[in-house]
Coordinates of C-alpha atoms and ligand atoms in Angstrom, one line a residue:
X1 CA 106.4 91.4 63.6
X2 CA 105.2 92.5 67.4
X3 CA 108.0 92.3 69.6
X4 CA 106.9 90.9 73.0
X5 CA 109.0 92.7 76.0
X6 CA 108.5 92.0 79.5
X7 CA 109.9 94.3 82.4
X8 CA 110.4 93.4 85.7
X9 CA 110.0 96.4 88.3
X10 CA 108.2 98.3 85.5
X11 CA 106.0 100.8 87.7
X12 CA 108.6 103.2 88.6
X13 CA 112.2 104.8 87.9
X14 CA 114.4 103.2 85.3
X15 CA 111.6 100.3 84.5
X16 CA 109.4 103.0 83.7
X17 CA 111.5 105.1 81.8
X18 CA 112.6 102.2 79.8
X19 CA 108.9 101.4 79.0
X20 CA 108.2 105.4 77.8
X21 CA 111.3 105.1 75.7
X22 CA 110.4 101.6 74.1
X23 CA 106.9 103.0 73.2
X24 CA 108.3 106.5 72.0
X25 CA 110.4 104.6 69.3
X26 CA 107.6 102.0 68.2
X27 CA 104.0 102.1 69.7
X28 CA 102.7 99.6 67.2
X29 CA 105.2 96.9 66.8
X30 CA 105.4 96.0 70.6
X31 CA 103.5 94.4 73.2
X32 CA 104.8 95.6 76.5
X33 CA 104.0 93.6 79.8
X34 CA 104.7 95.2 83.0
X35 CA 105.6 92.6 85.6
X36 CA 105.0 94.4 89.2
X37 CA 104.5 93.4 92.8
X38 CA 102.0 95.9 93.5
X39 CA 99.0 95.9 90.9
X40 CA 97.7 99.7 92.0
X41 CA 101.1 101.3 91.2
X42 CA 101.3 98.9 88.1
X43 CA 97.7 100.6 87.0
X44 CA 99.1 103.7 87.5
X45 CA 102.3 103.5 85.5
X46 CA 100.1 101.6 82.4
X47 CA 97.7 104.7 82.6
X48 CA 100.5 107.3 82.5
X49 CA 102.2 105.3 79.5
X50 CA 98.6 105.3 77.6
X51 CA 98.3 109.0 78.3
X52 CA 101.6 109.5 75.9
X53 CA 100.8 106.4 73.6
X54 CA 96.8 105.7 73.6
X55 CA 97.2 103.0 71.0
X56 CA 100.0 100.9 72.8
X57 CA 99.5 97.4 73.9
X58 CA 100.7 97.5 77.7
X59 CA 99.6 94.2 79.5
X60 CA 100.0 93.9 83.3
X61 CA 101.6 90.9 85.5
X62 CA 101.4 90.6 88.9
X63 CA 104.7 89.1 90.3
X64 CA 106.8 89.6 93.2
X65 CA 110.5 88.5 92.5
X66 CA 111.2 87.9 96.1
X67 CA 108.2 85.1 96.4
X68 CA 108.8 81.9 94.5
X69 CA 105.1 80.8 94.3
X70 CA 104.3 84.4 92.8
X71 CA 106.8 84.1 90.1
X72 CA 105.9 80.6 89.4
X73 CA 102.2 81.5 89.1
X74 CA 103.2 84.7 86.8
X75 CA 105.6 82.6 84.6
X76 CA 102.3 80.1 84.3
X77 CA 100.4 83.3 83.1
X78 CA 103.0 84.5 80.8
X79 CA 103.1 81.1 79.1
X80 CA 99.1 81.1 78.7
X81 CA 99.4 85.0 77.3
X82 CA 102.4 84.4 74.9
X83 CA 103.6 81.8 72.6
X84 CA 107.1 83.8 72.6
X85 CA 108.8 86.3 74.6
X86 CA 111.6 88.3 72.5
X87 CA 113.0 90.5 75.5
X88 CA 112.8 90.0 79.4
X89 CA 114.3 93.0 81.4
X90 CA 115.6 91.9 84.8
X91 CA 115.1 95.1 86.5
X92 CA 113.4 95.0 89.9
X93 CA 115.6 95.7 92.4
X94 CA 116.0 96.6 96.2
X95 CA 118.4 98.3 98.6
X96 CA 116.7 97.6 102.0
X97 CA 117.5 99.8 105.0
X98 CA 120.3 101.3 103.6
X99 CA 123.2 103.0 106.0
X100 CA 125.3 105.5 104.6
X101 CA 128.7 106.1 106.4
X102 CA 129.0 109.6 106.9
X103 CA 132.7 109.7 108.1
X104 CA 133.8 107.2 104.9
X105 CA 132.1 109.7 102.8
X106 CA 134.1 112.7 104.2
X107 CA 137.2 110.7 104.0
X108 CA 136.5 109.7 100.6
X109 CA 136.1 113.1 99.5
X110 CA 139.6 113.9 100.1
X111 CA 141.2 110.9 99.0
X112 CA 142.3 109.7 95.4
X113 CA 139.2 107.4 95.7
X114 CA 136.9 110.2 95.3
X115 CA 135.6 109.5 91.5
X116 CA 135.2 105.9 92.4
X117 CA 133.2 106.7 95.4
X118 CA 130.7 108.7 93.5
X119 CA 130.5 106.4 90.4
X120 CA 130.0 103.1 92.5
X121 CA 129.0 104.2 95.9
X122 CA 132.1 102.1 97.1
X123 CA 133.1 101.9 100.4
X124 CA 130.2 104.1 101.8
X125 CA 127.1 102.0 101.8
X126 CA 125.7 98.9 103.8
X127 CA 122.5 97.6 104.2
X128 CA 120.5 95.6 106.6
X129 CA 118.5 92.4 105.0
X130 CA 115.8 90.7 105.9
X131 CA 114.2 87.0 105.1
X132 CA 111.5 86.2 103.0
X133 CA 108.6 84.0 103.7
X134 CA 110.3 81.2 101.8
X135 CA 113.4 81.4 104.0
X136 CA 115.6 83.3 101.5
X137 CA 117.7 86.7 102.2
X138 CA 115.4 89.4 100.9
X139 CA 118.0 91.2 98.5
X140 CA 119.2 87.9 96.9
X141 CA 115.4 86.8 96.6
X142 CA 114.6 89.9 95.2
X143 CA 117.4 91.2 92.9
X144 CA 118.5 87.6 91.7
X145 CA 117.0 84.5 92.6
X146 CA 113.2 85.2 91.6
X147 CA 114.6 86.6 88.2
X148 CA 116.8 83.1 87.8
X149 CA 113.6 81.3 88.5
X150 CA 111.6 83.1 86.2
X151 CA 114.2 82.6 83.3
X152 CA 114.0 78.9 84.2
X153 CA 110.1 78.8 84.3
X154 CA 109.8 80.7 81.0
X155 CA 112.5 78.6 79.0
X156 CA 109.9 77.2 76.4
X157 CA 108.8 81.0 75.4
X158 CA 112.3 82.2 75.3
X159 CA 114.0 79.3 73.6
X160 CA 112.4 79.2 70.4
X161 CA 113.6 77.2 67.2
X162 CA 115.0 79.8 64.6
X163 CA 114.5 83.0 66.7
X164 CA 116.8 84.8 69.2
X165 CA 115.5 86.4 72.5
X166 CA 117.3 88.8 74.9
X167 CA 117.8 88.8 78.7
X168 CA 118.9 92.2 79.8
X169 CA 119.9 92.5 83.5
X170 CA 119.8 95.8 85.4
X171 CA 122.9 95.3 87.4
X172 CA 125.2 98.1 88.9
X173 CA 128.7 99.5 89.1
X174 CA 128.3 98.9 92.9
X175 CA 128.9 95.0 92.0
X176 CA 132.0 94.4 93.6
X177 CA 134.0 91.1 93.8
X178 CA 134.8 91.5 97.5
X179 CA 131.2 91.8 98.5
X180 CA 130.6 88.1 96.8
X181 CA 131.5 84.7 98.3
X182 CA 130.7 81.6 96.7
X183 CA 130.0 80.0 100.0
X184 CA 127.5 82.5 101.0
X185 CA 125.9 83.4 98.0
X186 CA 122.6 84.7 99.6
X187 CA 125.0 87.0 101.5
X188 CA 123.6 86.1 104.9
X189 CA 127.0 86.8 106.8
X190 CA 127.8 90.5 105.2
X191 CA 126.7 93.8 105.2
X192 CA 126.6 94.5 101.3
X193 CA 123.8 92.1 100.1
X194 CA 123.1 94.9 97.5
X195 CA 126.6 94.8 95.8
X196 CA 126.8 90.8 96.4
X197 CA 123.6 90.3 94.7
X198 CA 124.6 92.7 91.5
X199 CA 127.9 90.6 91.3
X200 CA 126.0 87.3 91.3
X201 CA 123.8 88.6 88.5
X202 CA 126.8 89.7 86.6
X203 CA 128.2 86.2 87.1
X204 CA 124.9 84.5 86.3
X205 CA 124.5 86.5 83.0
X206 CA 128.0 84.7 82.1
X207 CA 126.7 81.2 82.9
X208 CA 123.2 81.8 81.2
X209 CA 125.1 82.8 77.8
X210 CA 127.2 79.6 78.2
X211 CA 123.9 77.6 78.6
X212 CA 121.8 79.1 76.6
X213 CA 123.2 80.7 73.7
X214 CA 123.3 77.4 71.4
X215 CA 119.2 77.8 72.1
X216 CA 119.0 81.3 70.8
X217 CA 118.9 83.0 74.1
X218 CA 121.3 85.7 75.2
X219 CA 121.9 87.6 78.3
X220 CA 123.4 91.0 79.0
X221 CA 124.2 93.2 81.9
X222 CA 124.0 96.9 82.3
X223 CA 124.7 99.7 84.7
X224 CA 122.5 102.7 84.7
X225 CA 124.6 105.1 86.5
X226 CA 123.4 107.1 89.3
X227 CA 119.8 108.0 89.2
X228 CA 117.3 109.7 91.0
X229 CA 114.5 107.1 92.0
X230 CA 112.9 105.9 94.9
X231 CA 115.8 103.6 95.5
X232 CA 118.2 106.3 95.7
X233 CA 115.6 108.6 97.7
X234 CA 115.7 105.7 100.4
X235 CA 119.3 105.8 100.9
X236 CA 119.4 109.3 102.9
X237 CA 115.4 108.8 104.3
X238 CA 115.5 111.5 106.6
X239 CA 116.7 113.8 103.7
X240 CA 113.2 115.9 102.8
X241 CA 112.6 116.5 98.9
X242 CA 113.8 120.0 99.1
X243 CA 117.3 119.0 100.2
X244 CA 117.5 116.7 97.3
X245 CA 116.5 119.7 95.1
X246 CA 119.3 121.7 96.7
X247 CA 121.8 119.0 96.1
X248 CA 121.1 118.9 92.4
X249 CA 123.8 121.9 91.5
X250 CA 126.2 119.7 93.1
X251 CA 125.5 116.3 91.4
X252 CA 125.4 118.6 88.1
X253 CA 129.0 120.0 89.1
X254 CA 130.2 116.2 89.8
X255 CA 129.0 114.9 86.6
X256 CA 131.4 117.1 85.0
X257 CA 134.2 114.7 86.5
X258 CA 132.1 111.3 86.4
X259 CA 129.9 110.9 83.3
X260 CA 128.0 108.1 85.4
X261 CA 125.6 110.5 86.9
X262 CA 122.9 110.0 84.7
X263 CA 120.6 111.3 87.2
X264 CA 117.3 111.0 85.3
X265 CA 115.4 107.8 84.8
X266 CA 115.4 108.8 81.1
X267 CA 119.1 109.0 80.5
X268 CA 119.8 106.1 83.1
X269 CA 117.6 103.7 80.7
X270 CA 119.9 104.6 78.1
X271 CA 121.8 101.0 77.8
X272 CA 119.1 99.2 78.3
X273 CA 117.2 100.8 75.5
X274 CA 120.4 100.7 73.2
X275 CA 120.6 97.0 73.9
X276 CA 117.0 96.8 72.7
X277 CA 118.2 97.7 69.3
X278 CA 121.2 95.5 69.2
X279 CA 121.7 92.0 67.5
X280 CA 122.5 89.6 70.7
X281 CA 124.6 87.8 68.7
X282 CA 127.1 90.9 68.1
X283 CA 127.3 91.6 71.8
X284 CA 130.1 90.6 74.4
X285 CA 129.1 88.5 77.0
X286 CA 131.6 89.5 79.2
X287 CA 131.0 93.3 79.0
X288 CA 128.9 95.4 81.3
X289 CA 127.3 98.3 79.2
X290 CA 126.8 101.7 80.9
X291 CA 124.6 104.4 80.4
X292 CA 126.5 107.6 80.4
X293 CA 125.6 111.3 80.4
X294 CA 127.8 114.1 79.6
X295 CA 128.8 117.1 81.6
X296 CA 125.7 119.0 80.1
X297 CA 123.5 116.4 80.7
X298 CA 123.2 114.7 77.3
X299 CA 122.9 111.2 77.0
X300 CA 126.2 109.4 75.3
X301 CA 126.4 106.1 73.6
X302 CA 127.1 103.3 76.1
X303 CA 130.1 101.9 76.6
X304 CA 131.1 98.3 77.5
Ligands
NDP1 N1 118.8 104.1 91.0 C1 120.2 103.8 90.7 O1 121.2 104.8 91.0 C2 120.5 102.8 90.4 C3 119.7 101.6 90.1 N2 120.1 100.5 89.9 C4 119.1 99.3 89.7 O2 118.0 99.6 88.9 C5 116.9 98.8 89.1 C6 115.5 99.9 89.1 O3 115.9 100.6 90.3 P1 115.6 102.3 90.2 O4 114.7 102.1 89.2 O5 116.6 103.0 90.5 O6 114.3 102.3 91.7 P2 112.7 102.1 92.0 O7 112.6 101.7 93.3 O8 112.2 103.1 91.1 O9 112.4 100.8 90.9 C7 112.5 99.4 91.5 C8 111.3 98.9 90.8 O10 111.5 97.1 91.1 C9 110.2 97.0 92.0 N3 110.5 96.0 92.9 C10 111.2 95.9 94.0 N4 110.8 94.9 94.9 C11 110.1 94.0 94.1 C12 109.5 92.7 94.1 N5 109.9 91.9 95.1 N6 109.0 92.2 93.2 C13 108.7 93.0 92.1 N7 109.0 94.1 91.8 C14 110.0 94.5 92.7 C15 109.6 98.2 92.4 O11 108.5 98.0 92.9 P3 107.6 99.0 93.8 O12 107.5 100.3 93.2 O13 106.5 98.1 94.2 O14 108.6 99.0 95.1 C16 110.1 99.2 91.5 O15 109.0 99.0 90.4 C17 117.4 98.0 90.5 O16 117.6 96.7 90.0 C18 118.3 98.9 91.1 O17 119.4 98.0 91.6 C19 121.4 100.1 89.5 C20 122.3 101.1 89.5 C21 121.8 102.5 90.0
LIG2 C1 126.1 115.7 100.0 C2 126.0 114.1 100.2 C3 124.7 114.3 101.4 C4 125.6 113.7 99.0 C5 125.5 112.1 99.1 C6 125.2 111.7 97.8 C7 125.3 110.0 97.6 C8 123.9 109.6 98.6 C9 125.4 109.5 96.6 C10 126.6 109.7 95.9 C11 127.1 108.6 94.6 C12 125.6 107.9 95.0 C13 125.4 106.4 94.0 C14 126.6 106.0 93.3 C15 126.4 104.6 92.8 C16 125.1 104.1 92.7 C17 125.3 102.6 92.4 C18 125.6 102.3 90.9 C19 123.9 101.7 92.8 O1 123.7 100.7 91.9 C20 123.1 102.2 93.6 C21 122.8 103.7 94.0 C22 124.3 104.2 94.2 C23 125.2 103.3 95.2 C24 124.2 105.4 94.3 C25 123.6 105.8 95.9 C26 123.5 107.2 96.3 C27 125.2 107.9 96.3 C28 126.0 107.3 97.0

């Protein structure tokens, strides 16, 4: 039977690579729905997918996860189009106005903390958050709240008698307990909204399992590792493309020491793709599944 899969933030990076990988393993038995905020970019992604999989069923859905009205309208549309959803990948995410702390980076290079710094970005990144038209903090709204609202609105197509469905969050190893505060869940006061939003998604996934497992709905979180995408290029916006290219040999070298340097969207999507093939009942609700890559760039089996 056809599997219906919705992916948010599917028009680039890890989301697009996941769609490509899903279609490569099964073009016929899959109905993909790319949920994107920008329809021009969504259309380009659809054309790219159809170029390599001409018979695939790839639909588009306009949705801005940072906007309450957009998410509600998109969920309405989904309920009109589909009687059930088998997988929802909650992947759209932003890290706006990142500030890279050069001093902390160099201190980290000469400390015992070096591997953690490269694997998680801990201690070297802060962001300047904005406020959405709904009055929410932008990172919280985009990465977490819009997705939460989507799940609640899609309950009728996710919780179906006698079937299971999976929610799969693209979280991060940058999700740190120290960045999250229950008194300030939107992270209005701090400078690490990205880390806070990812930690909150890990907590939310646990809560969703407690609430929904008995209705056949399961939630998991993954970290794709450090992947070269629009999000990461935005961290050092003044770097021209050629400098990133020059840094690649250094990244390949670092990958010898930390296999979290997945680097390509294809390898970064490994844990998302792996979860597609698992029975949700067999998964550990407390685990974060990691995409890993060997020193030679081979994808490894995800580990919890
Ligand atoms: N790259 C990395 O090293 C890591 C990435 N991640 C996570 O992976 C996920 C995918 O990011 P990645 O592929 O790296 O980066 P990209 O910037 O390539 O992809 C992000 C996607 O999210 C979409 N998006 C952003 N804001 C919204 C919004 N308001 N509504 C709908 N869609 C939106 C973007 O759309 P648009 O093209 O319109 O901007 C884009 O399609 C994110 O959640 C990120 O936090 C986690 C760990 C590491
Ligand atoms: C020679 C220097 C200029 C090289 C700078 C490298 C840094 C820009 C990157 C090194 C490690 C990277 C990251 C690690 C973890 C990612 C995390 C999992 C995530 O969710 C978002 C992106 C990361 C923080 C990423 C960002 C770039 C680095 C800090």
